[in-house]
Coordinates of C-alpha atoms and ligand atoms in Angstrom, one line a residue:
M1 CA 20.2 107.7 186.2
A2 CA 22.5 104.8 187.4
M3 CA 25.6 104.9 185.9
A4 CA 27.6 102.1 187.2
G5 CA 28.9 99.1 185.5
R6 CA 28.1 100.7 182.0
S7 CA 30.7 99.9 179.3
G8 CA 30.6 100.1 175.8
L9 CA 33.4 100.7 172.9
V10 CA 35.3 104.0 171.6
A11 CA 37.6 103.7 168.7
G12 CA 37.5 99.6 168.9
R13 CA 38.7 100.0 172.9
R14 CA 36.7 98.7 175.6
F15 CA 35.9 101.2 178.6
F16 CA 34.5 101.1 181.6
L17 CA 32.0 103.5 183.1
G18 CA 32.7 103.0 186.7
G19 CA 32.0 104.4 190.3
S20 CA 29.1 103.1 192.4
S21 CA 28.0 106.5 193.5
G22 CA 27.1 107.3 190.0
S23 CA 30.2 109.1 189.1
C24 CA 31.6 109.2 185.5
T25 CA 35.0 107.8 185.1
W26 CA 37.0 106.3 182.2
M27 CA 39.5 104.6 184.5
R28 CA 40.4 101.5 182.4
G29 CA 40.4 103.5 179.1
L30 CA 42.6 106.3 180.7
S31 CA 45.5 103.8 182.2
S32 CA 45.6 101.7 179.2
W33 CA 46.2 104.1 176.3
W34 CA 49.6 104.7 176.6
K35 CA 50.9 102.0 179.0
N36 CA 53.1 100.2 176.8
V37 CA 55.2 103.9 176.0
E38 CA 58.8 103.9 176.9
P39 CA 60.7 107.1 178.0
A40 CA 62.7 108.2 174.7
P41 CA 66.2 108.2 174.9
K42 CA 68.0 111.7 175.6
D43 CA 68.8 113.4 172.3
P44 CA 72.6 113.5 172.4
I45 CA 72.8 117.2 171.8
L46 CA 69.9 118.6 173.0
G47 CA 69.7 116.7 176.1
V48 CA 73.3 118.2 176.9
T49 CA 71.5 121.5 177.2
E50 CA 68.8 120.1 179.4
A51 CA 71.6 118.9 181.8
F52 CA 73.7 122.3 181.4
L53 CA 70.2 124.4 182.6
S54 CA 69.7 122.0 185.4
D55 CA 73.0 122.6 186.9
P56 CA 73.3 125.1 189.8
S57 CA 77.0 125.7 189.5
P58 CA 78.2 129.0 188.9
D59 CA 81.3 127.8 187.0
K60 CA 79.4 125.3 184.8
V61 CA 80.5 125.8 181.0
N62 CA 77.9 124.8 177.9
V63 CA 79.9 123.9 175.0
G64 CA 77.4 121.2 173.8
V65 CA 75.3 122.8 171.4
G66 CA 76.3 124.3 167.8
A67 CA 74.7 127.8 168.7
Y68 CA 77.0 131.0 168.4
R69 CA 77.7 132.9 171.8
D70 CA 79.5 136.2 172.0
D71 CA 82.3 136.9 174.1
N72 CA 80.5 136.9 177.5
G73 CA 78.7 133.6 176.4
K74 CA 75.4 135.3 175.4
P75 CA 73.3 134.6 172.3
V76 CA 73.4 137.1 170.0
V77 CA 71.2 138.8 167.3
L78 CA 72.9 140.1 164.6
E79 CA 72.2 143.8 163.9
C80 CA 71.3 143.4 160.1
V81 CA 68.5 140.7 161.7
R82 CA 67.5 144.0 164.3
E83 CA 67.6 146.3 161.6
A84 CA 65.3 143.5 159.1
E85 CA 62.9 143.4 162.0
R86 CA 62.6 147.3 162.5
R87 CA 62.2 147.5 158.8
I88 CA 59.3 145.0 158.6
A89 CA 57.5 145.7 161.9
G90 CA 53.8 146.4 161.1
S91 CA 54.1 146.2 157.6
A92 CA 53.1 142.5 156.9
N93 CA 49.9 140.9 157.2
M94 CA 49.7 137.4 158.8
E95 CA 48.6 135.2 155.7
Y96 CA 49.8 132.3 155.4
L97 CA 52.5 131.7 152.9
P98 CA 52.2 129.4 149.8
M99 CA 52.8 125.7 150.5
G100 CA 56.1 126.2 149.0
G101 CA 56.9 129.4 151.2
S102 CA 58.3 132.7 150.2
V103 CA 59.5 132.6 146.8
K104 CA 61.6 135.7 147.4
M105 CA 63.1 134.2 150.3
V106 CA 63.8 131.3 148.1
E107 CA 65.3 132.9 145.4
E108 CA 67.9 135.0 147.3
T109 CA 68.9 131.7 149.2
L110 CA 69.6 129.7 145.9
K111 CA 71.8 132.5 144.9
L112 CA 73.9 131.9 148.0
A113 CA 74.1 128.3 147.2
Y114 CA 74.4 128.1 143.3
G115 CA 75.9 131.4 142.7
E116 CA 74.4 135.0 142.1
D117 CA 74.7 134.6 138.4
S118 CA 74.2 130.6 138.3
V119 CA 72.9 129.2 134.7
F120 CA 70.7 126.8 136.3
L121 CA 68.9 129.3 138.0
K122 CA 68.5 131.4 135.0
D123 CA 67.2 128.1 133.1
K124 CA 64.8 127.6 136.4
R125 CA 66.1 124.0 136.4
V126 CA 66.0 124.1 140.4
A127 CA 62.9 123.0 142.0
A128 CA 63.1 124.6 145.6
V129 CA 60.9 125.2 148.4
Q130 CA 61.2 126.9 152.1
A131 CA 62.0 124.8 154.8
L132 CA 62.0 124.4 158.5
S133 CA 65.6 124.9 158.8
G134 CA 68.0 122.3 158.1
T135 CA 66.5 119.8 159.7
G136 CA 63.2 120.1 158.0
A137 CA 65.1 120.7 154.4
C138 CA 66.6 117.0 155.1
R139 CA 63.6 115.5 156.5
L140 CA 61.9 116.8 153.3
F141 CA 64.3 115.5 150.8
A142 CA 64.4 112.1 152.8
D143 CA 60.5 111.8 152.2
F144 CA 60.6 112.6 148.9
Q145 CA 63.7 110.3 148.1
R146 CA 61.6 107.4 150.0
R147 CA 58.6 108.6 148.1
F148 CA 60.2 108.4 144.2
R149 CA 63.4 106.0 144.5
P150 CA 62.4 103.6 147.2
E151 CA 64.7 101.3 146.3
S152 CA 67.7 103.5 146.9
Q153 CA 69.5 103.8 150.3
I154 CA 71.5 107.0 151.6
Y155 CA 75.0 106.6 152.5
I156 CA 76.3 108.8 155.5
P157 CA 79.6 110.2 157.0
V158 CA 81.1 108.3 160.0
P159 CA 80.8 110.3 162.3
T160 CA 77.9 112.8 161.6
W161 CA 75.2 114.9 163.1
A162 CA 73.2 113.0 165.3
N163 CA 70.0 113.9 164.1
H164 CA 70.9 112.9 160.0
H165 CA 70.2 109.3 161.2
N166 CA 66.9 110.1 162.9
I167 CA 66.0 111.8 159.8
W168 CA 66.6 109.0 157.1
R169 CA 65.4 106.7 159.6
D170 CA 61.8 108.1 160.2
A171 CA 61.2 108.9 156.9
H172 CA 62.3 104.9 156.3
V173 CA 65.3 105.4 154.0
P174 CA 67.7 102.6 154.4
Q175 CA 71.2 103.4 155.8
Q176 CA 74.9 102.9 154.9
T177 CA 77.7 104.5 156.2
Y178 CA 80.7 105.7 154.6
H179 CA 84.2 106.5 156.1
Y180 CA 84.8 110.1 157.1
Y181 CA 87.3 110.8 160.0
H182 CA 90.7 109.2 160.4
A183 CA 91.4 108.9 164.4
E184 CA 94.8 108.9 164.3
S185 CA 95.4 111.8 162.1
R186 CA 92.5 113.7 163.0
G187 CA 92.1 114.3 159.4
L188 CA 90.0 113.1 156.6
D189 CA 90.0 109.4 155.7
F190 CA 89.9 110.2 152.2
S191 CA 91.0 106.7 150.9
A192 CA 88.7 104.7 152.6
L193 CA 86.1 107.2 152.0
M194 CA 87.0 106.8 147.9
D195 CA 86.9 103.0 148.6
D196 CA 83.3 103.3 150.0
V197 CA 82.1 105.4 147.1
K198 CA 83.5 103.1 144.8
N199 CA 81.6 100.2 146.2
A200 CA 78.3 101.3 146.8
P201 CA 76.0 100.2 144.3
N202 CA 75.5 102.6 141.3
G203 CA 72.7 105.4 141.9
S204 CA 73.0 105.4 145.5
F205 CA 72.4 108.8 147.5
F206 CA 75.5 110.4 149.5
L207 CA 74.7 112.9 152.1
L208 CA 77.6 115.5 152.1
H209 CA 78.4 118.1 154.2
A210 CA 79.4 121.0 152.1
C211 CA 81.5 122.8 154.8
A212 CA 82.5 123.0 157.9
H213 CA 81.8 119.1 158.8
N214 CA 79.5 118.5 161.7
P215 CA 81.1 117.2 164.4
T216 CA 84.8 116.7 162.8
G217 CA 85.7 120.1 161.5
V218 CA 87.5 118.3 158.8
D219 CA 86.3 119.2 155.0
P220 CA 87.8 117.7 152.1
T221 CA 90.4 119.9 150.5
E222 CA 89.2 121.5 147.2
E223 CA 91.1 118.9 144.7
Q224 CA 89.9 116.3 147.1
W225 CA 86.6 117.8 146.5
R226 CA 86.8 117.7 142.9
E227 CA 87.9 114.0 142.8
I228 CA 84.8 112.8 145.0
S229 CA 82.6 114.6 142.5
Q230 CA 84.5 112.9 139.7
L231 CA 84.0 109.4 141.4
I232 CA 80.4 110.0 142.4
K233 CA 79.7 111.2 138.9
A234 CA 81.4 107.7 137.4
K235 CA 79.4 105.9 139.8
G236 CA 75.8 107.5 139.1
H237 CA 75.5 108.6 142.7
F238 CA 72.9 111.3 143.7
P239 CA 74.6 113.7 145.9
F240 CA 72.9 115.2 148.9
F241 CA 74.2 118.6 150.5
D242 CA 73.8 119.6 153.9
M243 CA 74.7 123.2 154.5
A244 CA 74.3 124.1 157.4
Y245 CA 77.5 126.4 158.1
Q246 CA 77.5 128.3 155.0
G247 CA 80.2 131.3 156.1
F248 CA 81.5 129.3 159.2
A249 CA 84.2 127.6 157.6
S250 CA 85.6 130.3 156.2
G251 CA 83.7 133.3 157.1
D252 CA 82.9 134.2 153.9
P253 CA 79.6 132.4 152.4
E254 CA 80.6 132.1 148.5
R255 CA 84.0 130.7 149.5
D256 CA 82.3 128.1 151.4
A257 CA 80.0 126.8 148.7
K258 CA 82.8 125.8 146.8
S259 CA 82.3 122.2 147.1
I260 CA 78.7 122.7 145.7
R261 CA 80.3 124.7 142.7
I262 CA 82.5 122.1 141.6
F263 CA 79.5 119.1 141.5
L264 CA 77.8 121.9 139.5
E265 CA 80.7 122.3 137.0
D266 CA 80.9 118.6 137.0
G267 CA 77.3 118.4 135.8
H268 CA 75.7 116.5 138.6
A269 CA 71.9 116.5 139.6
I270 CA 72.3 117.6 143.1
G271 CA 70.3 118.3 146.4
I272 CA 70.6 120.8 149.0
A273 CA 69.5 121.8 152.6
Q274 CA 70.3 125.3 153.5
S275 CA 69.8 126.8 156.8
Y276 CA 69.9 130.6 158.3
A277 CA 70.1 129.0 162.0
K278 CA 73.7 129.3 162.5
N279 CA 75.1 132.0 159.5
M280 CA 72.3 134.6 160.2
G281 CA 71.4 133.3 163.9
L282 CA 68.3 132.5 163.4
Y283 CA 67.9 129.3 165.3
G284 CA 64.6 129.3 166.7
Q285 CA 62.6 131.0 163.3
R286 CA 62.9 127.7 161.6
V287 CA 64.2 129.4 158.3
G288 CA 66.0 127.4 155.6
C289 CA 65.4 126.1 152.2
L290 CA 65.6 122.7 150.3
S291 CA 66.5 122.7 146.4
V292 CA 66.7 119.9 144.0
L293 CA 68.4 120.6 140.6
C294 CA 66.6 118.8 137.9
E295 CA 66.9 118.1 134.4
D296 CA 65.2 121.4 132.9
E297 CA 62.3 123.4 133.7
K298 CA 59.5 121.0 133.2
Q299 CA 60.7 118.7 135.9
A300 CA 61.8 121.4 138.1
V301 CA 58.1 122.5 138.4
V302 CA 56.9 118.6 138.6
V303 CA 59.5 117.9 141.5
K304 CA 58.4 121.5 143.4
S305 CA 54.8 120.4 143.3
Q306 CA 55.6 117.1 144.8
L307 CA 57.5 118.9 147.3
Q308 CA 54.8 121.1 148.3
Q309 CA 52.6 118.2 148.5
L310 CA 54.7 116.4 151.0
A311 CA 54.9 119.5 153.3
R312 CA 51.2 119.9 153.2
P313 CA 50.0 117.0 155.4
M314 CA 53.1 117.7 157.6
Y315 CA 53.2 121.5 158.4
S316 CA 50.7 122.9 155.5
N317 CA 53.4 125.8 155.0
P318 CA 56.2 127.3 156.8
P319 CA 56.5 129.8 159.1
L320 CA 56.4 133.5 157.8
H321 CA 58.7 136.0 160.1
G322 CA 62.1 134.4 159.6
A323 CA 61.8 134.4 155.9
L324 CA 60.9 137.8 156.1
I325 CA 64.0 138.7 158.0
V326 CA 65.8 137.1 155.5
T327 CA 64.4 138.5 152.4
T328 CA 64.6 141.9 153.9
I329 CA 68.3 141.5 154.9
L330 CA 69.3 139.5 151.3
S331 CA 67.4 141.8 149.1
D332 CA 69.1 145.2 150.2
P333 CA 72.6 145.4 149.3
D334 CA 73.6 147.5 152.5
L335 CA 72.0 145.1 155.1
K336 CA 73.5 142.0 152.9
Q337 CA 77.0 143.6 153.2
L338 CA 76.3 144.1 156.8
W339 CA 75.1 140.5 157.2
L340 CA 78.8 139.5 155.5
K341 CA 80.7 141.6 157.9
E342 CA 78.8 139.9 160.8
V343 CA 79.3 136.3 159.7
K344 CA 83.1 136.8 159.2
M345 CA 83.0 138.1 162.9
M346 CA 81.3 135.2 164.3
A347 CA 83.9 132.7 162.4
D348 CA 87.1 135.3 163.5
R349 CA 85.9 135.1 167.1
I350 CA 85.6 131.1 166.8
I351 CA 89.0 131.0 164.9
G352 CA 90.7 133.2 167.9
M353 CA 88.7 130.9 170.2
R354 CA 90.9 127.8 168.8
A355 CA 94.4 129.1 169.2
A356 CA 93.6 130.3 172.3
L357 CA 92.4 127.0 173.4
R358 CA 95.5 125.3 171.8
E359 CA 97.6 127.9 173.5
N360 CA 96.1 127.3 176.8
L361 CA 96.8 123.6 176.9
E362 CA 100.4 123.8 175.7
N363 CA 101.4 126.6 178.0
L364 CA 100.0 123.8 181.0
G365 CA 102.5 121.4 179.7
S366 CA 100.3 119.0 178.0
T367 CA 102.1 116.5 176.1
L368 CA 99.5 115.4 173.9
S369 CA 99.0 117.5 170.2
W370 CA 96.2 119.6 170.1
K371 CA 97.4 120.9 166.4
H372 CA 94.1 119.6 165.3
I373 CA 92.0 122.5 167.3
T374 CA 93.4 125.0 165.0
N375 CA 93.2 122.7 161.6
Q376 CA 90.1 122.0 162.0
I377 CA 87.4 124.7 161.1
G378 CA 83.7 125.7 161.5
M379 CA 81.9 125.9 164.7
F380 CA 83.4 122.5 166.2
C381 CA 86.4 120.8 167.4
Y382 CA 86.8 117.0 167.3
S383 CA 88.6 116.7 170.4
G384 CA 89.3 113.3 170.7
M385 CA 88.5 113.1 174.1
T386 CA 86.8 109.5 175.1
P387 CA 83.2 109.3 176.7
E388 CA 84.7 108.7 180.1
Q389 CA 86.8 111.8 179.9
V390 CA 84.0 113.9 178.8
D391 CA 82.1 112.1 181.6
R392 CA 84.7 113.7 184.0
L393 CA 84.8 117.0 182.6
T394 CA 80.9 116.9 183.4
K395 CA 81.1 115.5 186.7
E396 CA 84.4 117.2 188.4
F397 CA 84.2 120.5 185.9
H398 CA 80.6 121.1 185.0
I399 CA 81.8 121.1 181.6
Y400 CA 79.2 120.0 179.1
M401 CA 79.6 118.7 175.8
T402 CA 78.7 115.6 173.8
R403 CA 80.0 112.3 174.6
N404 CA 81.7 111.9 171.3
G405 CA 83.9 114.7 172.5
R406 CA 82.9 117.0 170.3
I407 CA 83.7 121.0 171.7
S408 CA 81.1 123.8 170.5
M409 CA 83.8 126.7 170.2
A410 CA 81.2 128.5 169.8
G411 CA 80.4 128.3 173.6
V412 CA 84.5 129.1 174.5
T413 CA 85.0 132.5 175.5
T414 CA 88.4 134.7 176.7
G415 CA 86.6 134.3 180.6
N416 CA 86.3 130.4 180.2
V417 CA 89.2 129.5 177.7
G418 CA 91.6 128.9 180.6
Y419 CA 89.3 126.9 182.9
L420 CA 88.2 124.8 180.0
A421 CA 91.8 124.0 179.2
N422 CA 92.9 123.4 182.7
A423 CA 89.9 120.8 182.8
I424 CA 90.8 119.2 179.6
H425 CA 94.4 119.1 180.5
E426 CA 93.1 117.6 184.0
V427 CA 91.4 114.5 182.4
T428 CA 93.6 113.8 179.5
K429 CA 97.2 113.9 180.9
S430 CA 97.0 110.5 182.3
G431 CA 95.8 108.7 179.2
Ligands
LMR514 C1 74.2 120.8 166.4 O1 74.8 120.2 166.1 O2 74.8 121.0 167.7 C2 73.3 122.1 166.2 O3 72.9 121.4 165.0 C3 72.1 121.7 167.1 C4 71.3 120.9 167.0 O4 70.2 121.0 166.7 O5 71.6 119.5 167.1

């Protein structure tokens, strides 16, 4: 049958069946579908890992992504996770989880944020679902906010984790920023932050990092948290906490929940994104939780039903394996103790590396102050280096980090700290 020259319509687009020899090609259709698509910009954090991986240099160092490494620079699987995997091997079927995920995992996770004996949990006032780690929890909340409070904006600190902007942008929530970091003191710009909270329209949403602020490593003091909480309450704002690093600030997940507990004492309605990427090392398992504290149990049931309905067309239900690991660890007192010990061990190694990096820089005769390396907490040091200085680190020393000067202290080891300090000294000494 002669095919040459035939054309037709598919999904409203004209196609052409070309080829004088009778071969059937959809040339015009194939070439036109995506021709206007431009390459996406590189991700400012994950793009650093890609560049690191393609560098053949034996000297290369990756202090870009916030992922814990041991003192040999190797990824770590916690012993409590290994033991949980041994226990669950072959014991579970592969059925779907409910849309809201593992009920047991969510229950254990909420205790970490709200407190073991929380009255809010007892009264069933918390609507919560398993989420695809912290990113998934933030995104689910952003979509929820957009759907039910479409008129309100979200205030995001400057700076913040780069992906926060993407998450609320893609959920079509208008964004504003609030002051957070004070570059000169390398600390918190508390008065500017308070002014921004005060000047925001009543009933705005505020994104807060519960602990170990990413990227600055600068957290409010307890007293400052109390003042922030009071002002947010007086303005009728909604505080949404991203708690991606519980345990990484102090080494103790309970202490790191202090900011949230202050807000709970003050009677706020809050939202929380929790993640086990960092504190259980379950990066690729994508396991976390989104919770919203409601007025009463009835409202919590309604809110949960809506969160589930948002999840259903996106991914139906969350993955099983990570949830099983978390549940196994947190519901067994011995495994939980082992986890707490291992969290502290990770936090302590990072604290040790902060001291070593600062000491090395001072011993090299750097005239700059590096006190902030040890003053800041959590996984990151916001070094104060400029994008140009970071570019030199990469080009001349094969050291990979984000261009905002953030150093992932989790990638610093006794083996590379001297090399790193020397390179930082070289690129910062002339100005
Ligand atoms: C980071 O900030 O490096 C981590 O949270 C990893 C990520 O997904 O950006």
